mmCIF file of C-alpha atoms in Angstrom:
data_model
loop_
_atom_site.group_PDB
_atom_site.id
_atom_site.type_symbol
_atom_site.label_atom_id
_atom_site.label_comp_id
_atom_site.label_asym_id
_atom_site.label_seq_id
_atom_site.Cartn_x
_atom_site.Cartn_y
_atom_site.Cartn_z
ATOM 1 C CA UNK Q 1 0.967 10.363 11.954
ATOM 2 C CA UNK Q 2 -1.864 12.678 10.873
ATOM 3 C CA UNK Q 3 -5.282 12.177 11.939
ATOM 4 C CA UNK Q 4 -8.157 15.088 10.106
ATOM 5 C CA UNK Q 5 -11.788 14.598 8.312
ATOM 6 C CA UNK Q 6 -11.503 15.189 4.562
ATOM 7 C CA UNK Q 7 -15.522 16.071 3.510
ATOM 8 C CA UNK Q 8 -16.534 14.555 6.671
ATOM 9 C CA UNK Q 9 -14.710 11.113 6.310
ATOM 10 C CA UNK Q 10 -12.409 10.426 9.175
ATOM 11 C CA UNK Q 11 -8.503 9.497 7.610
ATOM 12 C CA UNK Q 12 -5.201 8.796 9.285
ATOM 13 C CA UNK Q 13 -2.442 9.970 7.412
ATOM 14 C CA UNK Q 14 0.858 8.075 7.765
ATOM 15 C CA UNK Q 15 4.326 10.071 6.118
ATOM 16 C CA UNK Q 16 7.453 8.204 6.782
ATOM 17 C CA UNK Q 17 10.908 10.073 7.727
ATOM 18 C CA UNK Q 18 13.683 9.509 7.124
ATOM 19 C CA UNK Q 19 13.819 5.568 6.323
ATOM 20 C CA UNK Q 20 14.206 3.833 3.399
ATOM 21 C CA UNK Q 21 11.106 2.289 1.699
ATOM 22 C CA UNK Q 22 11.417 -2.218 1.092
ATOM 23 C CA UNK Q 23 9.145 -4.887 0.379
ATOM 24 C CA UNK Q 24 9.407 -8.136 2.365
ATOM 25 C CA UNK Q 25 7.917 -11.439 1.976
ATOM 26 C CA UNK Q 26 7.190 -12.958 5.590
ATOM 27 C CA UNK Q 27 5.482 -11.952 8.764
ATOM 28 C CA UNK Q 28 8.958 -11.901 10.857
ATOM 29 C CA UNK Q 29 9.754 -8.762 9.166
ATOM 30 C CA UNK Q 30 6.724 -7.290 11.577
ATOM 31 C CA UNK Q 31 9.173 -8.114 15.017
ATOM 32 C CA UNK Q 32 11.907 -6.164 13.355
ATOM 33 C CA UNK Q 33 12.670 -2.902 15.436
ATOM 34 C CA UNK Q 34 14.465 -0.559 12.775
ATOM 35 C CA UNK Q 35 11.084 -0.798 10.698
ATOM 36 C CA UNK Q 36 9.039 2.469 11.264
ATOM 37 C CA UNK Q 37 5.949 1.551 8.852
ATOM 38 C CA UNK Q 38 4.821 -1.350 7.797
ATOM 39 C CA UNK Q 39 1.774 -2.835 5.526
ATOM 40 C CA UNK Q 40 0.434 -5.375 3.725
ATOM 41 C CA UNK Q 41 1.030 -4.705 -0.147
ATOM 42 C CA UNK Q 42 0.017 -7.944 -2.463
ATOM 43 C CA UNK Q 43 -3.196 -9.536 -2.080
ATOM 44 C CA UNK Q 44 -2.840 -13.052 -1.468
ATOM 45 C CA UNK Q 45 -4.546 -15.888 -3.686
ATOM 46 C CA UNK Q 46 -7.313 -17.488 -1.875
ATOM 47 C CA UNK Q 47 -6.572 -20.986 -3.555
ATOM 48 C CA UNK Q 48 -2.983 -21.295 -3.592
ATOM 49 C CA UNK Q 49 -2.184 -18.599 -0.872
ATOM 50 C CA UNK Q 50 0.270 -17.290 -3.732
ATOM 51 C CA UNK Q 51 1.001 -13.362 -3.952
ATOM 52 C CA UNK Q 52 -1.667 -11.754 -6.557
ATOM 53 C CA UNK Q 53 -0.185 -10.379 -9.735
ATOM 54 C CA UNK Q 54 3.816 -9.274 -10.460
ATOM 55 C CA UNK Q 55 6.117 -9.374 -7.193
ATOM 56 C CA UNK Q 56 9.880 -8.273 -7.374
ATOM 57 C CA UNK Q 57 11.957 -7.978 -4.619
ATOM 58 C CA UNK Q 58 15.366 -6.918 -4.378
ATOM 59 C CA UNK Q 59 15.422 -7.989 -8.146
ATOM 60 C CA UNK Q 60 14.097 -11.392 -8.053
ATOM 61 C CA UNK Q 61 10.765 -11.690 -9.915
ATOM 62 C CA UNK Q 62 8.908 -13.445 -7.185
ATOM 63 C CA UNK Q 63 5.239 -14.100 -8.555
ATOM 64 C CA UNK Q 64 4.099 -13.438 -12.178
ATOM 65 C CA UNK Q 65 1.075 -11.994 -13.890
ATOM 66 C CA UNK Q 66 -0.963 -9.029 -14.179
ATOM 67 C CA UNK Q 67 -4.629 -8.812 -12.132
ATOM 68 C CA UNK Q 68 -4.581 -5.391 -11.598
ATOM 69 C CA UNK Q 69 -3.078 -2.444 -13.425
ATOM 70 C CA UNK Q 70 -2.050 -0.231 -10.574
ATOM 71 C CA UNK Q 71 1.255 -0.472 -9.481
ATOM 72 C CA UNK Q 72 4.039 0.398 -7.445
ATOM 73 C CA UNK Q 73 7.831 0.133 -7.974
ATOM 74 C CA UNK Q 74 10.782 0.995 -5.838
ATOM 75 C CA UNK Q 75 14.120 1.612 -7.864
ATOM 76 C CA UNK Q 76 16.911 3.326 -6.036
ATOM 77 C CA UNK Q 77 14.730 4.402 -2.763
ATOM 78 C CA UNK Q 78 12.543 6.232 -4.703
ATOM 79 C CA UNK Q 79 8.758 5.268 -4.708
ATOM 80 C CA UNK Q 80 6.839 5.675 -8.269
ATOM 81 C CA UNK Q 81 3.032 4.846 -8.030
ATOM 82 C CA UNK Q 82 1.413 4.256 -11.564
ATOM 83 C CA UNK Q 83 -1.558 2.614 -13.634
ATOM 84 C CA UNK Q 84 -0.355 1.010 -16.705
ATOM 85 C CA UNK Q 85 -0.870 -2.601 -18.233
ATOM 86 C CA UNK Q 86 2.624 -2.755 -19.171
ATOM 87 C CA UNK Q 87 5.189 -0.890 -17.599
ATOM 88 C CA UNK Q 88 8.917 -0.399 -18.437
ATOM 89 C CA UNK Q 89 9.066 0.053 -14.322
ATOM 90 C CA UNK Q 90 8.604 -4.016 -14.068
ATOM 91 C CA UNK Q 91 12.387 -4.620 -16.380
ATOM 92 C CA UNK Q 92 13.868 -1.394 -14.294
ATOM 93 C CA UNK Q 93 12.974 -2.964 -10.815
ATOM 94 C CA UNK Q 94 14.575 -6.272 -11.863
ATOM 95 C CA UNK Q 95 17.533 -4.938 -13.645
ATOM 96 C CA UNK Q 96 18.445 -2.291 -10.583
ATOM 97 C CA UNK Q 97 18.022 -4.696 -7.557
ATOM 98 C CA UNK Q 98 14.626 -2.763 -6.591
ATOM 99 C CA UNK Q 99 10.945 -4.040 -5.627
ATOM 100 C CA UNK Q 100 7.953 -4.039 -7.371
ATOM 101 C CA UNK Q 101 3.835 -5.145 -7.098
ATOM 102 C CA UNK Q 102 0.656 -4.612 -8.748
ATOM 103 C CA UNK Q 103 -2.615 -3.165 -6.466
ATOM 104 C CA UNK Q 104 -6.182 -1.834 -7.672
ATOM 105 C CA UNK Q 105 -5.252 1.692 -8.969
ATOM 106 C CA UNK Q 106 -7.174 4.497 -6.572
ATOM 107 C CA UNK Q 107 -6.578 7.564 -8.483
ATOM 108 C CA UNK Q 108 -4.258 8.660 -11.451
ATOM 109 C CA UNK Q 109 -2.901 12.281 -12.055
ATOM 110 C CA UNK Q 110 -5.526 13.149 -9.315
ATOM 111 C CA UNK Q 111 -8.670 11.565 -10.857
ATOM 112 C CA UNK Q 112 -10.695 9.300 -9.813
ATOM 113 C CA UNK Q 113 -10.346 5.346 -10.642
ATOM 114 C CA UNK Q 114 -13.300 2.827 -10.640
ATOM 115 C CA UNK Q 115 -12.761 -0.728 -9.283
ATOM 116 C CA UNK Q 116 -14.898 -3.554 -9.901
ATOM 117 C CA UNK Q 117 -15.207 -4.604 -5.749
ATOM 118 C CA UNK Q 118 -17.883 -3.342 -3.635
ATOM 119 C CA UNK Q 119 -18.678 -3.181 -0.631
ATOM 120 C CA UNK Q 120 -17.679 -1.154 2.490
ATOM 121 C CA UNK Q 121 -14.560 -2.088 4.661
ATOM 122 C CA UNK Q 122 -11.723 -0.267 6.163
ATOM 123 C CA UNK Q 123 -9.708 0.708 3.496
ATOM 124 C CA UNK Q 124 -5.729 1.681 2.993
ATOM 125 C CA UNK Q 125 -4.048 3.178 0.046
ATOM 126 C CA UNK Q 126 -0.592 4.476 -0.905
ATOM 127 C CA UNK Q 127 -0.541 7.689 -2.070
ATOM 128 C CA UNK Q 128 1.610 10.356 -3.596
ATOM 129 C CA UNK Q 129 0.207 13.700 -1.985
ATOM 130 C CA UNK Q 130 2.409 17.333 -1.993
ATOM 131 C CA UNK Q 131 5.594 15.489 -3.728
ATOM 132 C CA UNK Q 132 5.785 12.654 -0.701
ATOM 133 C CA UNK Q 133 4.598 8.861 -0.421
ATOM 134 C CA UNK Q 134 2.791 8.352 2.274
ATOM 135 C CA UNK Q 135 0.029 5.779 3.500
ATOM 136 C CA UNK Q 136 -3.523 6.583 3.988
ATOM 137 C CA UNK Q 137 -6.203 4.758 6.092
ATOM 138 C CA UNK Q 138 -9.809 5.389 6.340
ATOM 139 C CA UNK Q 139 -11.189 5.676 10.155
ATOM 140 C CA UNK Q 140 -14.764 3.910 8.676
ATOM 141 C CA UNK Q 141 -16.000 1.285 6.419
ATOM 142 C CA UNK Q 142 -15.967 2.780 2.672
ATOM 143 C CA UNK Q 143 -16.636 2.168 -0.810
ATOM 144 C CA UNK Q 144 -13.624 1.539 -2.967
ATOM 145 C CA UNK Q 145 -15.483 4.364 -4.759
ATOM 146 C CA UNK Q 146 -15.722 6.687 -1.601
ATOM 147 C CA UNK Q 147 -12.576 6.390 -0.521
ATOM 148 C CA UNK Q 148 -10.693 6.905 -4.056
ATOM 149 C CA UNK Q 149 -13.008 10.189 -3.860
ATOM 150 C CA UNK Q 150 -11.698 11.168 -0.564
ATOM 151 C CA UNK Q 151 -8.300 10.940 -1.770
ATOM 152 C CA UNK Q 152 -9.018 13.121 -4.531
ATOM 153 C CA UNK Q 153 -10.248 15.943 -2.353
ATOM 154 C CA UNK Q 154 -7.386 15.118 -0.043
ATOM 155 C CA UNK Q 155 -5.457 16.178 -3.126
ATOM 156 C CA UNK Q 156 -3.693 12.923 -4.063
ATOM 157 C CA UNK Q 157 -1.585 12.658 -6.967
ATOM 158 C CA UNK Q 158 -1.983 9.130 -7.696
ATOM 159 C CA UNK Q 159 -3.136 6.198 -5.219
ATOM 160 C CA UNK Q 160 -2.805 2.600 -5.480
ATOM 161 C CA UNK Q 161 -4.897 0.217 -2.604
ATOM 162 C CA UNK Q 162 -3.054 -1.602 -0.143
ATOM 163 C CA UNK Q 163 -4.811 -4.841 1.648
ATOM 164 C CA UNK Q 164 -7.476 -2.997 3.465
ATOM 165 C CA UNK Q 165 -9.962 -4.584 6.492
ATOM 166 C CA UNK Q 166 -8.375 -5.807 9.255
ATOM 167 C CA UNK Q 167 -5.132 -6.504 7.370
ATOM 168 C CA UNK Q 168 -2.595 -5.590 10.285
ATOM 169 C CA UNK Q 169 -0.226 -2.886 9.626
ATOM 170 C CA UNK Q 170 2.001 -0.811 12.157
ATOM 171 C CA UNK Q 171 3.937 2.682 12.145
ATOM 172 C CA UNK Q 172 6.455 4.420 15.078
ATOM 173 C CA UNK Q 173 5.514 7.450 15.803
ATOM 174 C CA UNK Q 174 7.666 10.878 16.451
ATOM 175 C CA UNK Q 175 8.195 9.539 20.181
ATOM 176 C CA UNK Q 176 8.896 6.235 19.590
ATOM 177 C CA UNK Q 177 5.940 4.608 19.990
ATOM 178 C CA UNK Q 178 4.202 1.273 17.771
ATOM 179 C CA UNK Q 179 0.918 2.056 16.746
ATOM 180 C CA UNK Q 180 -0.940 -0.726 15.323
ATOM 181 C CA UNK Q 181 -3.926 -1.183 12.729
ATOM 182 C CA UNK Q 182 -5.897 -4.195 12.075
ATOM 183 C CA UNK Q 183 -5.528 -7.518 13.703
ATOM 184 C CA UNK Q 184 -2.368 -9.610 13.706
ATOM 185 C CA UNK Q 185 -2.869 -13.596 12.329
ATOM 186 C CA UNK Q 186 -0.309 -15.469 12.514
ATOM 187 C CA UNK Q 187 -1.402 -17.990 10.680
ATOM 188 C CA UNK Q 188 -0.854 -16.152 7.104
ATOM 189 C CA UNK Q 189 -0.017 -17.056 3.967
ATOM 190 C CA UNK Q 190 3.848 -17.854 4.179
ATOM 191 C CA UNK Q 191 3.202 -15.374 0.751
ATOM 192 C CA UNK Q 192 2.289 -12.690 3.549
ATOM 193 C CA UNK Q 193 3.962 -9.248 2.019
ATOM 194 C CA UNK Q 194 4.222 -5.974 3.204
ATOM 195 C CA UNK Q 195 5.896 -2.592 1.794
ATOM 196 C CA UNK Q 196 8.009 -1.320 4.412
ATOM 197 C CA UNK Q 197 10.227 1.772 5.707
ATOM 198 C CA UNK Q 198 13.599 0.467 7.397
#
């Protein structure tokens, strides 16, 4: 856990070791102890409460469609982040028993991405940065614009968002302790998904 200012913008920089990167549907997975990191992935439908856009876990495709053209898929404990409409990474995630979602794309082979929401709020986004994956939150209300171009300087590869505000999210840190971001509701969506390291 990595707190520094990238061009004056305060960031906490979160690098999971040694654990194995999941999704998982459901808020019990946040009592579990053997998860180190955990945060929300999918955005959640405000009129059905269904998970946004393409959802695999552990093979099963979970939620259909495409709303965003970021993504993220995890096939064999590796993490790829991408951008693509269609992506051979979907079929791969299904066919190998791995996990897979779609997020607003932040940057792509270290440029900068444009997203349609504006605004300022707390924001999160995971990132490829120095050949690791490793989640990134901003310390004050951004842009979506702001904080793709802080990742940039920060030297990101590519970034997808994660659910950003006061969407709650936790890591353990080198000693052991649970540090937590955002507010816990425990009234969520049963939908309620997070991408986790077990």
């Amino acid at each position: 856990m990595t707190d520094t200012i990238i061009y004056d913008e305060p960031i906490t920089i979160l690098t999971p070791h040694d654990a194995v990167p999941q999704l998982h549907i459901g808020i019990d997975v946040l009592q579990s102890s053997d998860v180190v990191l955990a945060m929300q992935a999918a955005d959640i439908r405000g009129d059905n409460g269904g998970i946004v856009g393409a959802y695999v876990m552990k093979g099963n495709l979970m939620s259909k469609g495409q709303a965003k053209s970021g993504f993220c898929a995890i096939i064999d404990g590796k993490v790829t982040i991408g951008v693509a409409d269609a992506t051979p990474f979907l079929e791969k995630a299904i066919e190998a028993d791995g996990y897979f979602f779609r997020q607003y794309p932040l940057v792509v082979g270290n440029q900068l991405v444009e997203n349609k929401p504006k605004g300022r709020s707390f924001r999160k986004a995971l990132a490829e940065w120095n050949g690791t994956t490793v989640v990134v939150l901003s310390r004050s209300r951004l842009t979506f614009h702001d904080f793709a171009q802080t990742l940039v300087y920060m030297g990101v590869t590519n970034a997808i968002y994660l659910v950003g505000s006061e969407a709650f999210g936790f890591a353990v840190d080198a000693g052991g302790d649970r540090i937590e971001f955002g507010k816990e509701v425990p009234s969520l969506s049963v939908c309620a998904n997070y991408i986790i390291w077990r």
